PDB file of C-alpha atoms (C1' of nucleotides) in Angstrom:
ATOM      1  CA  MET A 934      79.619 103.274  85.665  1.00 45.00           C
ATOM      2  CA  ALA A 935      82.215 104.606  86.973  1.00 55.00           C
ATOM      3  CA  PRO A 936      82.026 101.321  88.221  1.00 59.00           C
ATOM      4  CA  LYS A 937      82.226 100.462  87.462  1.00 64.00           C
ATOM      5  CA  ARG A 938      81.650  96.965  89.020  1.00 55.00           C
ATOM      6  CA  ARG A 939      79.111  94.445  89.584  1.00 52.00           C
ATOM      7  CA  ALA A 940      77.870  94.224  93.263  1.00 47.00           C
ATOM      8  CA  GLN A 941      77.917  91.310  94.929  1.00 45.00           C
ATOM      9  CA  LYS A 942      74.513  90.671  96.023  1.00 42.00           C
ATOM     10  CA  SER A 943      71.384  90.456  94.151  1.00 36.00           C
ATOM     11  CA  GLU A 944      71.177  93.150  91.697  1.00 34.00           C
ATOM     12  CA  THR A 945      71.051  95.416  94.524  1.00 34.00           C
ATOM     13  CA  GLU A 946      74.027  96.857  93.625  1.00 35.00           C
ATOM     14  CA  ALA A 947      74.786  96.350  90.123  1.00 35.00           C
ATOM     15  CA  PRO A 948      77.118  99.233  88.529  1.00 38.00           C
ATOM     16  CA  ALA A 949      75.116 101.483  86.861  1.00 37.00           C
ATOM     17  CA  LYS A 950      77.212 104.492  85.993  1.00 37.00           C
ATOM     18  CA  LYS A 951      76.442 106.231  83.019  1.00 36.00           C
ATOM     19  CA  ALA A 952      73.308 107.259  82.479  1.00 35.00           C
ATOM     20  CA  ASN A 953      73.426 108.863  85.732  1.00 36.00           C
ATOM     21  CA  SER A 954      76.684 109.748  86.497  1.00 37.00           C
ATOM     22  CA  GLU A 955      75.865 113.431  85.844  1.00 34.00           C
ATOM     23  CA  ALA A 956      73.723 113.266  88.670  1.00 34.00           C
ATOM     24  CA  THR A 957      75.830 111.074  90.794  1.00 35.00           C
ATOM     25  CA  ARG A 958      78.719 113.202  90.433  1.00 34.00           C
ATOM     26  CA  ARG A 959      76.762 116.260  91.373  1.00 32.00           C
ATOM     27  CA  SER A 960      75.582 114.472  94.448  1.00 33.00           C
ATOM     28  CA  THR A 961      78.773 112.577  95.757  1.00 32.00           C
ATOM     29  CA  ARG A 962      80.358 115.890  95.025  1.00 31.00           C
ATOM     30  CA  SER A 963      78.166 118.184  97.389  1.00 31.00           C
ATOM     31  CA  SER A 964      78.433 115.433  99.779  1.00 33.00           C
ATOM     32  CA  SER A 965      82.015 114.413  99.529  1.00 33.00           C
ATOM     33  CA  LYS A 966      83.478 115.653 102.540  1.00 32.00           C
ATOM     34  CA  LYS A 967      84.685 112.662 104.017  1.00 33.00           C
ATOM     35  CA  THR A 968      82.956 111.380 107.267  1.00 35.00           C
ATOM     36  CA  ASN A 969      84.748 110.295 110.291  1.00 37.00           C
ATOM     37  CA  THR A 970      83.751 106.928 109.722  1.00 39.00           C
ATOM     38  CA  ASP A 971      85.168 106.705 106.546  1.00 42.00           C
ATOM     39  CA  LEU A 972      88.275 108.451 107.524  1.00 39.00           C
ATOM     40  CA  ASP A 973      88.350 105.876 110.509  1.00 38.00           C
ATOM     41  CA  HIS A 974      88.632 102.863 108.181  1.00 40.00           C
ATOM     42  CA  ALA A 975      90.976 104.597 106.182  1.00 38.00           C
ATOM     43  CA  SER A 976      94.421 103.343 107.168  1.00 39.00           C
ATOM     44  CA  THR A 977      92.754  99.914 108.008  1.00 38.00           C
ATOM     45  CA  GLN A 978      92.778  98.198 105.030  1.00 38.00           C
ATOM     46  CA  VAL A 979      95.297  98.019 102.961  1.00 38.00           C
ATOM     47  CA  GLU A 980      96.256  94.665 104.067  1.00 37.00           C
ATOM     48  CA  ASP A 981      92.661  93.150 102.884  1.00 35.00           C
ATOM     49  CA  THR A 982      94.545  93.511  99.480  1.00 34.00           C
ATOM     50  CA  ILE A 983      97.238  90.872 100.093  1.00 33.00           C
ATOM     51  CA  LYS A 984      94.919  88.414 101.386  1.00 31.00           C
ATOM     52  CA  PRO A 985      91.801  88.917 100.323  1.00 31.00           C
ATOM     53  CA  LYS A 986      90.125  86.751 103.179  1.00 29.00           C
ATOM     54  CA  LYS A 987      87.648  87.500 105.737  1.00 28.00           C
ATOM     55  CA  ASN A 988      88.804  90.301 107.552  1.00 30.00           C
ATOM     56  CA  PRO A 989      91.588  91.565 108.210  1.00 28.00           C
ATOM     57  CA  ARG A 990      91.097  94.568 109.836  1.00 27.00           C
ATOM     58  CA  LYS A 991      94.340  95.181 111.813  1.00 28.00           C
ATOM     59  CA  ARG A 992      95.382  98.692 111.636  1.00 29.00           C
ATOM     60  CA  ALA A 993      98.167  99.169 109.246  1.00 30.00           C
ATOM     61  CA  ASN A 994      98.968 102.329 111.029  1.00 32.00           C
ATOM     62  CA  GLU A 995      98.996 101.203 114.539  1.00 30.00           C
ATOM     63  CA  SER A 996     101.857  98.659 113.882  1.00 32.00           C
ATOM     64  CA  SER A 997     103.787 101.084 112.189  1.00 32.00           C
ATOM     65  CA  THR A 998     103.658 103.574 114.304  1.00 31.00           C
ATOM     66  CA  LYS A 999     104.860 101.307 117.023  1.00 30.00           C
ATOM     67  CA  THR A1000     107.591 100.163 115.214  1.00 30.00           C
ATOM     68  CA  GLN A1001     108.512 103.530 114.391  1.00 31.00           C
ATOM     69  CA  ASP A1002     108.014 105.587 117.651  1.00 30.00           C
ATOM     70  CA  ALA A1003     111.492 105.600 118.936  1.00 31.00           C
ATOM     71  CA  LYS A1004     112.082 108.398 116.431  1.00 34.00           C
ATOM     72  CA  PRO A1005     109.872 111.146 115.404  1.00 37.00           C
ATOM     73  CA  ILE A1006     108.873 110.870 111.715  1.00 36.00           C
ATOM     74  CA  PRO A1007     111.443 113.205 109.966  1.00 37.00           C
ATOM     75  CA  ASP A1008     110.147 115.248 107.130  1.00 37.00           C
ATOM     76  CA  THR A1009     112.326 113.647 104.754  1.00 37.00           C
ATOM     77  CA  ILE A1010     110.254 110.142 105.592  1.00 35.00           C
ATOM     78  CA  THR A1011     107.044 112.011 104.754  1.00 38.00           C
ATOM     79  CA  ALA A1012     108.512 113.006 101.600  1.00 39.00           C
ATOM     80  CA  ASP A1013     109.995 109.411 100.996  1.00 39.00           C
ATOM     81  CA  LEU A1014     106.390 108.104 101.582  1.00 46.00           C
ATOM     82  CA  SER A1015     104.857 110.429  99.214  1.00 51.00           C
ATOM     83  CA  GLU A1016     106.946 108.956  96.450  1.00 64.00           C
ATOM     84  CA  GLY A1017     106.156 105.564  97.448  1.00 81.00           C
ATOM     85  CA  ARG A1018     103.391 105.707  95.093  1.00 89.00           C
ATOM     86  CA  SER A1019     100.892 103.034  94.403  1.00 95.00           C
ATOM     87  CA  TYR A1020      99.436 101.884  91.145  1.00 97.00           C
ATOM     88  CA  TRP A1021      96.293 100.495  90.552  1.00 97.00           C
ATOM     89  CA  LEU A1022      93.888  98.851  87.980  1.00 97.00           C
ATOM     90  CA  MET A1023      90.274  99.732  88.001  1.00 97.00           C
ATOM     91  CA  LYS A1024      87.665  98.079  85.952  1.00 97.00           C
ATOM     92  CA  ALA A1025      84.515  99.279  83.898  1.00 97.00           C
ATOM     93  CA  GLU A1026      82.044  97.896  81.463  1.00 96.00           C
ATOM     94  CA  PRO A1027      82.518  99.638  78.256  1.00 96.00           C
ATOM     95  CA  GLU A1028      79.360  97.645  76.807  1.00 94.00           C
ATOM     96  CA  SER A1029      75.844  98.702  77.494  1.00 93.00           C
ATOM     97  CA  ARG A1030      74.526  96.400  79.964  1.00 90.00           C
ATOM     98  CA  LEU A1031      71.191  97.157  82.211  1.00 88.00           C
ATOM     99  CA  GLU A1032      71.065  97.159  85.762  1.00 87.00           C
ATOM    100  CA  LYS A1033      67.866  97.794  87.543  1.00 85.00           C
ATOM    101  CA  GLY A1034      67.025  99.551  84.560  1.00 85.00           C
ATOM    102  CA  LYS A1035      70.022 101.839  84.092  1.00 87.00           C
ATOM    103  CA  ASP A1036      72.959 101.438  81.743  1.00 91.00           C
ATOM    104  CA  VAL A1037      76.089 100.596  83.453  1.00 91.00           C
ATOM    105  CA  LYS A1038      78.312 101.450  80.444  1.00 94.00           C
ATOM    106  CA  PHE A1039      81.491 103.222  81.057  1.00 96.00           C
ATOM    107  CA  SER A1040      84.519 103.461  79.196  1.00 96.00           C
ATOM    108  CA  ILE A1041      87.758 105.382  78.695  1.00 97.00           C
ATOM    109  CA  ASP A1042      86.237 107.353  75.960  1.00 96.00           C
ATOM    110  CA  ASP A1043      83.460 108.301  78.393  1.00 96.00           C
ATOM    111  CA  LEU A1044      85.641 109.459  80.908  1.00 97.00           C
ATOM    112  CA  VAL A1045      87.271 111.446  78.456  1.00 96.00           C
ATOM    113  CA  ALA A1046      84.075 113.644  78.293  1.00 94.00           C
ATOM    114  CA  VAL A1047      83.808 114.425  81.868  1.00 95.00           C
ATOM    115  CA  GLU A1048      85.839 116.782  84.200  1.00 94.00           C
ATOM    116  CA  LYS A1049      86.130 113.950  86.710  1.00 95.00           C
ATOM    117  CA  GLU A1050      83.992 110.831  87.691  1.00 97.00           C
ATOM    118  CA  PRO A1051      83.232 109.380  91.074  1.00 97.00           C
ATOM    119  CA  TRP A1052      84.124 105.634  90.912  1.00 97.00           C
ATOM    120  CA  ASP A1053      81.183 104.392  92.829  1.00 95.00           C
ATOM    121  CA  GLY A1054      79.221 101.029  93.038  1.00 94.00           C
ATOM    122  CA  VAL A1055      81.942  99.137  94.074  1.00 95.00           C
ATOM    123  CA  ARG A1056      80.455  96.554  96.587  1.00 93.00           C
ATOM    124  CA  ASN A1057      83.390  94.333  97.420  1.00 93.00           C
ATOM    125  CA  PRO A1058      85.481  95.046 100.242  1.00 91.00           C
ATOM    126  CA  THR A1059      88.688  94.250  98.935  1.00 92.00           C
ATOM    127  CA  ALA A1060      88.195  96.553  95.995  1.00 95.00           C
ATOM    128  CA  ARG A1061      87.080  99.240  98.549  1.00 94.00           C
ATOM    129  CA  ASN A1062      89.836  98.832 100.694  1.00 93.00           C
ATOM    130  CA  ASN A1063      92.331  99.144  97.537  1.00 95.00           C
ATOM    131  CA  MET A1064      90.434 102.534  96.907  1.00 96.00           C
ATOM    132  CA  ARG A1065      90.717 103.554 100.467  1.00 95.00           C
ATOM    133  CA  ALA A1066      94.241 103.351 100.015  1.00 95.00           C
ATOM    134  CA  MET A1067      94.710 105.497  97.089  1.00 96.00           C
ATOM    135  CA  LYS A1068      96.146 108.928  97.285  1.00 97.00           C
ATOM    136  CA  LYS A1069      95.636 111.556  95.199  1.00 97.00           C
ATOM    137  CA  GLY A1070      97.845 111.828  92.221  1.00 97.00           C
ATOM    138  CA  GLU A1071      98.133 108.174  92.033  1.00 97.00           C
ATOM    139  CA  LYS A1072      97.617 106.496  88.663  1.00 97.00           C
ATOM    140  CA  ALA A1073      95.735 103.437  87.751  1.00 97.00           C
ATOM    141  CA  PHE A1074      95.058 101.459  84.643  1.00 98.00           C
ATOM    142  CA  PHE A1075      91.481 102.014  83.087  1.00 98.00           C
ATOM    143  CA  TYR A1076      90.495  98.471  82.411  1.00 98.00           C
ATOM    144  CA  HIS A1077      87.253  97.548  79.932  1.00 97.00           C
ATOM    145  CA  SER A1078      85.762  94.459  81.169  1.00 96.00           C
ATOM    146  CA  ASN A1079      82.762  92.083  80.785  1.00 94.00           C
ATOM    147  CA  CYS A1080      83.143  92.973  77.059  1.00 94.00           C
ATOM    148  CA  LYS A1081      84.273  91.672  73.746  1.00 92.00           C
ATOM    149  CA  ILE A1082      88.051  92.329  74.264  1.00 94.00           C
ATOM    150  CA  PRO A1083      88.639  92.859  77.720  1.00 96.00           C
ATOM    151  CA  GLY A1084      92.186  94.598  78.871  1.00 97.00           C
ATOM    152  CA  ILE A1085      93.886  97.661  79.607  1.00 97.00           C
ATOM    153  CA  ALA A1086      92.413 100.588  77.580  1.00 97.00           C
ATOM    154  CA  GLY A1087      93.762 103.783  79.431  1.00 97.00           C
ATOM    155  CA  ILE A1088      95.665 105.571  82.131  1.00 97.00           C
ATOM    156  CA  ILE A1089      93.627 107.635  84.700  1.00 97.00           C
ATOM    157  CA  GLU A1090      94.806 109.501  87.848  1.00 97.00           C
ATOM    158  CA  ILE A1091      93.188 109.503  91.139  1.00 97.00           C
ATOM    159  CA  GLU A1092      91.749 113.051  91.576  1.00 98.00           C
ATOM    160  CA  ASP A1093      90.083 112.699  95.200  1.00 98.00           C
ATOM    161  CA  GLU A1094      90.608 110.596  97.980  1.00 97.00           C
ATOM    162  CA  HIS A1095      87.954 108.329  99.217  1.00 96.00           C
ATOM    163  CA  SER A1096      84.805 109.598 100.460  1.00 96.00           C
ATOM    164  CA  VAL A1097      81.554 107.767 101.253  1.00 95.00           C
ATOM    165  CA  ASP A1098      79.639 106.193  98.337  1.00 95.00           C
ATOM    166  CA  GLU A1099      75.817 107.508  98.936  1.00 93.00           C
ATOM    167  CA  SER A1100      74.923 105.831  95.826  1.00 93.00           C
ATOM    168  CA  ALA A1101      74.489 103.120  98.561  1.00 93.00           C
ATOM    169  CA  PHE A1102      71.938 105.030 100.223  1.00 91.00           C
ATOM    170  CA  ASP A1103      69.398 104.977  97.555  1.00 88.00           C
ATOM    171  CA  PRO A1104      66.670 102.282  97.413  1.00 86.00           C
ATOM    172  CA  LYS A1105      66.469 103.058  93.791  1.00 84.00           C
ATOM    173  CA  HIS A1106      69.621 103.320  92.802  1.00 86.00           C
ATOM    174  CA  PRO A1107      71.752 100.213  91.027  1.00 87.00           C
ATOM    175  CA  TYR A1108      74.170 100.008  93.748  1.00 87.00           C
ATOM    176  CA  TYR A1109      71.868 100.324  96.421  1.00 89.00           C
ATOM    177  CA  ASP A1110      72.740  98.412  99.486  1.00 90.00           C
ATOM    178  CA  GLU A1111      70.631  98.224 102.417  1.00 87.00           C
ATOM    179  CA  LYS A1112      73.316  97.733 104.795  1.00 87.00           C
ATOM    180  CA  SER A1113      75.276 100.772 104.164  1.00 90.00           C
ATOM    181  CA  SER A1114      73.820 103.824 105.803  1.00 88.00           C
ATOM    182  CA  ARG A1115      74.480 107.510 106.793  1.00 89.00           C
ATOM    183  CA  ASP A1116      75.181 106.776 110.417  1.00 87.00           C
ATOM    184  CA  ASN A1117      77.514 103.779 109.211  1.00 86.00           C
ATOM    185  CA  PRO A1118      78.562 103.977 105.846  1.00 90.00           C
ATOM    186  CA  LYS A1119      80.016 100.765 104.295  1.00 91.00           C
ATOM    187  CA  TRP A1120      81.155 101.794 101.086  1.00 94.00           C
ATOM    188  CA  SER A1121      83.449 104.377  99.603  1.00 95.00           C
ATOM    189  CA  LEU A1122      84.652 105.816  96.161  1.00 96.00           C
ATOM    190  CA  VAL A1123      87.519 107.833  94.709  1.00 97.00           C
ATOM    191  CA  HIS A1124      87.134 110.605  91.874  1.00 97.00           C
ATOM    192  CA  VAL A1125      89.160 109.543  88.837  1.00 97.00           C
ATOM    193  CA  LYS A1126      90.275 111.679  86.000  1.00 97.00           C
ATOM    194  CA  PHE A1127      91.393 110.999  82.336  1.00 97.00           C
ATOM    195  CA  LEU A1128      94.952 110.973  81.742  1.00 97.00           C
ATOM    196  CA  LYS A1129      95.567 109.097  78.581  1.00 96.00           C
ATOM    197  CA  LYS A1130      93.965 106.443  76.350  1.00 97.00           C
ATOM    198  CA  LEU A1131      96.242 103.722  74.823  1.00 97.00           C
ATOM    199  CA  GLU A1132      97.005 103.747  70.899  1.00 95.00           C
ATOM    200  CA  LYS A1133      95.972  99.949  71.319  1.00 95.00           C
ATOM    201  CA  LEU A1134      94.331  98.306  73.854  1.00 96.00           C
ATOM    202  CA  ILE A1135      96.319  95.637  75.906  1.00 97.00           C
ATOM    203  CA  SER A1136      94.384  92.689  75.957  1.00 96.00           C
ATOM    204  CA  LEU A1137      93.703  90.508  78.845  1.00 96.00           C
ATOM    205  CA  LYS A1138      95.194  87.507  76.695  1.00 94.00           C
ATOM    206  CA  GLU A1139      98.303  89.562  76.338  1.00 95.00           C
ATOM    207  CA  LEU A1140      98.772  90.236  79.996  1.00 96.00           C
ATOM    208  CA  GLN A1141      98.154  86.461  80.683  1.00 95.00           C
ATOM    209  CA  LYS A1142     101.060  85.410  78.409  1.00 94.00           C
ATOM    210  CA  PHE A1143     103.296  87.003  81.276  1.00 94.00           C
ATOM    211  CA  TYR A1144     101.423  85.457  84.137  1.00 93.00           C
ATOM    212  CA  GLN A1145     103.773  82.851  84.667  1.00 90.00           C
ATOM    213  CA  PRO A1146     106.468  81.901  87.254  1.00 89.00           C
ATOM    214  CA  GLY A1147     109.415  84.144  86.810  1.00 91.00           C
ATOM    215  CA  GLU A1148     107.339  86.577  84.237  1.00 94.00           C
ATOM    216  CA  LYS A1149     106.987  90.174  84.578  1.00 94.00           C
ATOM    217  CA  LEU A1150     103.121  89.815  85.549  1.00 95.00           C
ATOM    218  CA  ALA A1151     103.552  86.651  87.775  1.00 93.00           C
ATOM    219  CA  ASN A1152     101.983  87.909  90.551  1.00 92.00           C
ATOM    220  CA  MET A1153      99.685  90.984  89.356  1.00 94.00           C
ATOM    221  CA  GLN A1154      96.622  90.940  91.641  1.00 94.00           C
ATOM    222  CA  VAL A1155      93.916  91.247  89.089  1.00 95.00           C
ATOM    223  CA  LEU A1156      95.320  88.159  87.110  1.00 94.00           C
ATOM    224  CA  ARG A1157      95.251  86.187  90.203  1.00 91.00           C
ATOM    225  CA  MET A1158      91.836  87.658  91.505  1.00 91.00           C
ATOM    226  CA  SER A1159      89.875  87.742  88.133  1.00 91.00           C
ATOM    227  CA  ARG A1160      87.038  89.049  89.535  1.00 91.00           C
ATOM    228  CA  LEU A1161      88.725  91.853  91.642  1.00 95.00           C
ATOM    229  CA  SER A1162      87.464  95.474  90.327  1.00 95.00           C
ATOM    230  CA  VAL A1163      89.931  97.517  91.815  1.00 96.00           C
ATOM    231  CA  SER A1164      93.333  95.915  92.307  1.00 96.00           C
ATOM    232  CA  LYS A1165      96.775  96.938  92.973  1.00 95.00           C
ATOM    233  CA  VAL A1166      99.480  96.958  90.492  1.00 97.00           C
ATOM    234  CA  SER A1167     103.251  96.914  91.685  1.00 96.00           C
ATOM    235  CA  LYS A1168     105.654  99.530  90.237  1.00 95.00           C
ATOM    236  CA  GLN A1169     107.674  96.981  88.315  1.00 95.00           C
ATOM    237  CA  GLU A1170     104.045  95.778  86.648  1.00 96.00           C
ATOM    238  CA  TRP A1171     103.366  99.329  85.924  1.00 96.00           C
ATOM    239  CA  GLU A1172     106.510 100.185  84.159  1.00 95.00           C
ATOM    240  CA  PHE A1173     106.536  96.783  82.368  1.00 96.00           C
ATOM    241  CA  VAL A1174     102.979  97.381  81.184  1.00 97.00           C
ATOM    242  CA  CYS A1175     103.591 101.038  80.069  1.00 97.00           C
ATOM    243  CA  ARG A1176     106.684 100.636  78.762  1.00 96.00           C
ATOM    244  CA  GLU A1177     107.040  97.146  77.029  1.00 96.00           C
ATOM    245  CA  LEU A1178     103.308  96.613  76.415  1.00 96.00           C
ATOM    246  CA  ALA A1179     101.666  99.800  75.915  1.00 96.00           C
ATOM    247  CA  ARG A1180     105.179 100.976  74.297  1.00 96.00           C
ATOM    248  CA  ILE A1181     104.455 104.386  75.602  1.00 95.00           C
ATOM    249  CA  ASP A1182     107.524 106.354  74.792  1.00 94.00           C
ATOM    250  CA  PRO A1183     109.583 107.682  77.890  1.00 93.00           C
ATOM    251  CA  GLU A1184     108.628 111.319  77.094  1.00 93.00           C
ATOM    252  CA  THR A1185     104.888 110.822  77.460  1.00 93.00           C
ATOM    253  CA  LEU A1186     105.605 108.408  80.426  1.00 92.00           C
ATOM    254  CA  GLU A1187     107.719 110.761  82.187  1.00 91.00           C
ATOM    255  CA  SER A1188     104.793 113.513  81.363  1.00 91.00           C
ATOM    256  CA  ILE A1189     102.063 111.627  83.249  1.00 86.00           C
ATOM    257  CA  GLU A1190     104.469 110.539  86.168  1.00 81.00           C
TER     258      GLU A1190
ATOM    259  C1'  DG B 616      84.948  80.217 113.881  1.00 70.53           C
ATOM    260  C1'  DC B 617      84.367  76.313 110.626  1.00 70.53           C
ATOM    261  C1'  DC B 618      82.331  75.376 106.506  1.00 70.53           C
ATOM    262  C1'  DA B 619      78.495  74.020 102.968  1.00 70.53           C
ATOM    263  C1'  DA B 620      75.371  76.121 100.127  1.00 70.53           C
ATOM    264  C1'  DC B 621      74.540  79.824  97.507  1.00 70.53           C
ATOM    265  C1'  DG B 622      75.230  83.849  94.682  1.00 70.53           C
ATOM    266  C1'  DT B 623      78.327  86.805  91.973  1.00 70.53           C
ATOM    267  C1'  DT B 624      81.957  88.004  88.613  1.00 70.53           C
ATOM    268  C1'  DG B 625      83.834  88.041  84.456  1.00 70.53           C
ATOM    269  C1'  DG B 626      86.261  85.226  80.661  1.00 70.53           C
ATOM    270  C1'  DC B 627      85.418  82.383  76.917  1.00 70.53           C
TER     271       DC B 627
ATOM    272  C1'  DG C 778      74.918  80.675  77.999  1.00 70.53           C
ATOM    273  C1'  DC C 779      78.332  78.034  80.874  1.00 70.53           C
ATOM    274  C1'  DC C 780      81.056  77.359  84.398  1.00 70.53           C
ATOM    275  C1'  DA C 781      85.423  78.486  87.582  1.00 70.53           C
ATOM    276  C1'  DA C 782      86.617  80.950  91.196  1.00 70.53           C
ATOM    277  C1'  DC C 783      85.830  83.179  94.867  1.00 70.53           C
ATOM    278  C1'  DG C 784      82.968  85.819  98.061  1.00 70.53           C
ATOM    279  C1'  DT C 785      78.785  85.949 101.339  1.00 70.53           C
ATOM    280  C1'  DT C 786      75.440  83.785 104.455  1.00 70.53           C
ATOM    281  C1'  DG C 787      73.866  81.308 107.856  1.00 70.53           C
ATOM    282  C1'  DG C 788      73.641  77.063 110.786  1.00 70.53           C
ATOM    283  C1'  DC C 789      76.051  74.718 113.899  1.00 70.53           C
TER     284       DC C 789
END
DNA sequence: GCCAACGTTGGC
DNA sequence: GCCAACGTTGGC
């Protein structure tokens, strides 16, 4: 799956990607114009990420607009914002597993083979909100989960910002969610593309070594909330993992920035 | 809006 | 297969 993730309910939604990624990709693409509903919520959620609790739903935009409206926003700020890139981590299952009869396997190697992939099937609000906050061009770690050696396998890029996840509308789809409808879509997806496969996977065990007070990954969201399938990665965490753990040389790193 | 019961995720 | 962590549900 691109998804990548198991859904929360019953088997209603599992992540199945793969087998149908072709079909899914096609269908999502044709329908990927964002609906208003999807857009409406777009700015809404970033904060869930911080406190994944019930429903934070305040509007990030409103407050920021308010604090800034003394002055119009100059272009330079807009530019700065675009440089204030976020980084992410997205989980997928690299080993075969059937969900509603469909294989949900999706690994970094599967991503290499396609032009871009709709990351559908995410059925957790916090994970979805993280996706809605993603901007085109931002980078994410591709994480292998629910497998022999879980860990970061590669780097991917957000190719298309969020749109409605239509897989939720199809009763036969592994990620079907009866509570989501075209009139009132509940789930979103982003399209990602392959950037780089790490020479050596950075295992969860390795990451956990730095998940301690004072250490470089002491606050990493995926370590704190191990069940979250789409999580935020700080710039410091990103650089530490890329440079110190993945040992990606500066040139290569620069080329993908 | 609280919270107990229940279901899911995902490492082990 | 176990089970800890945590999200969801639904009664109140």
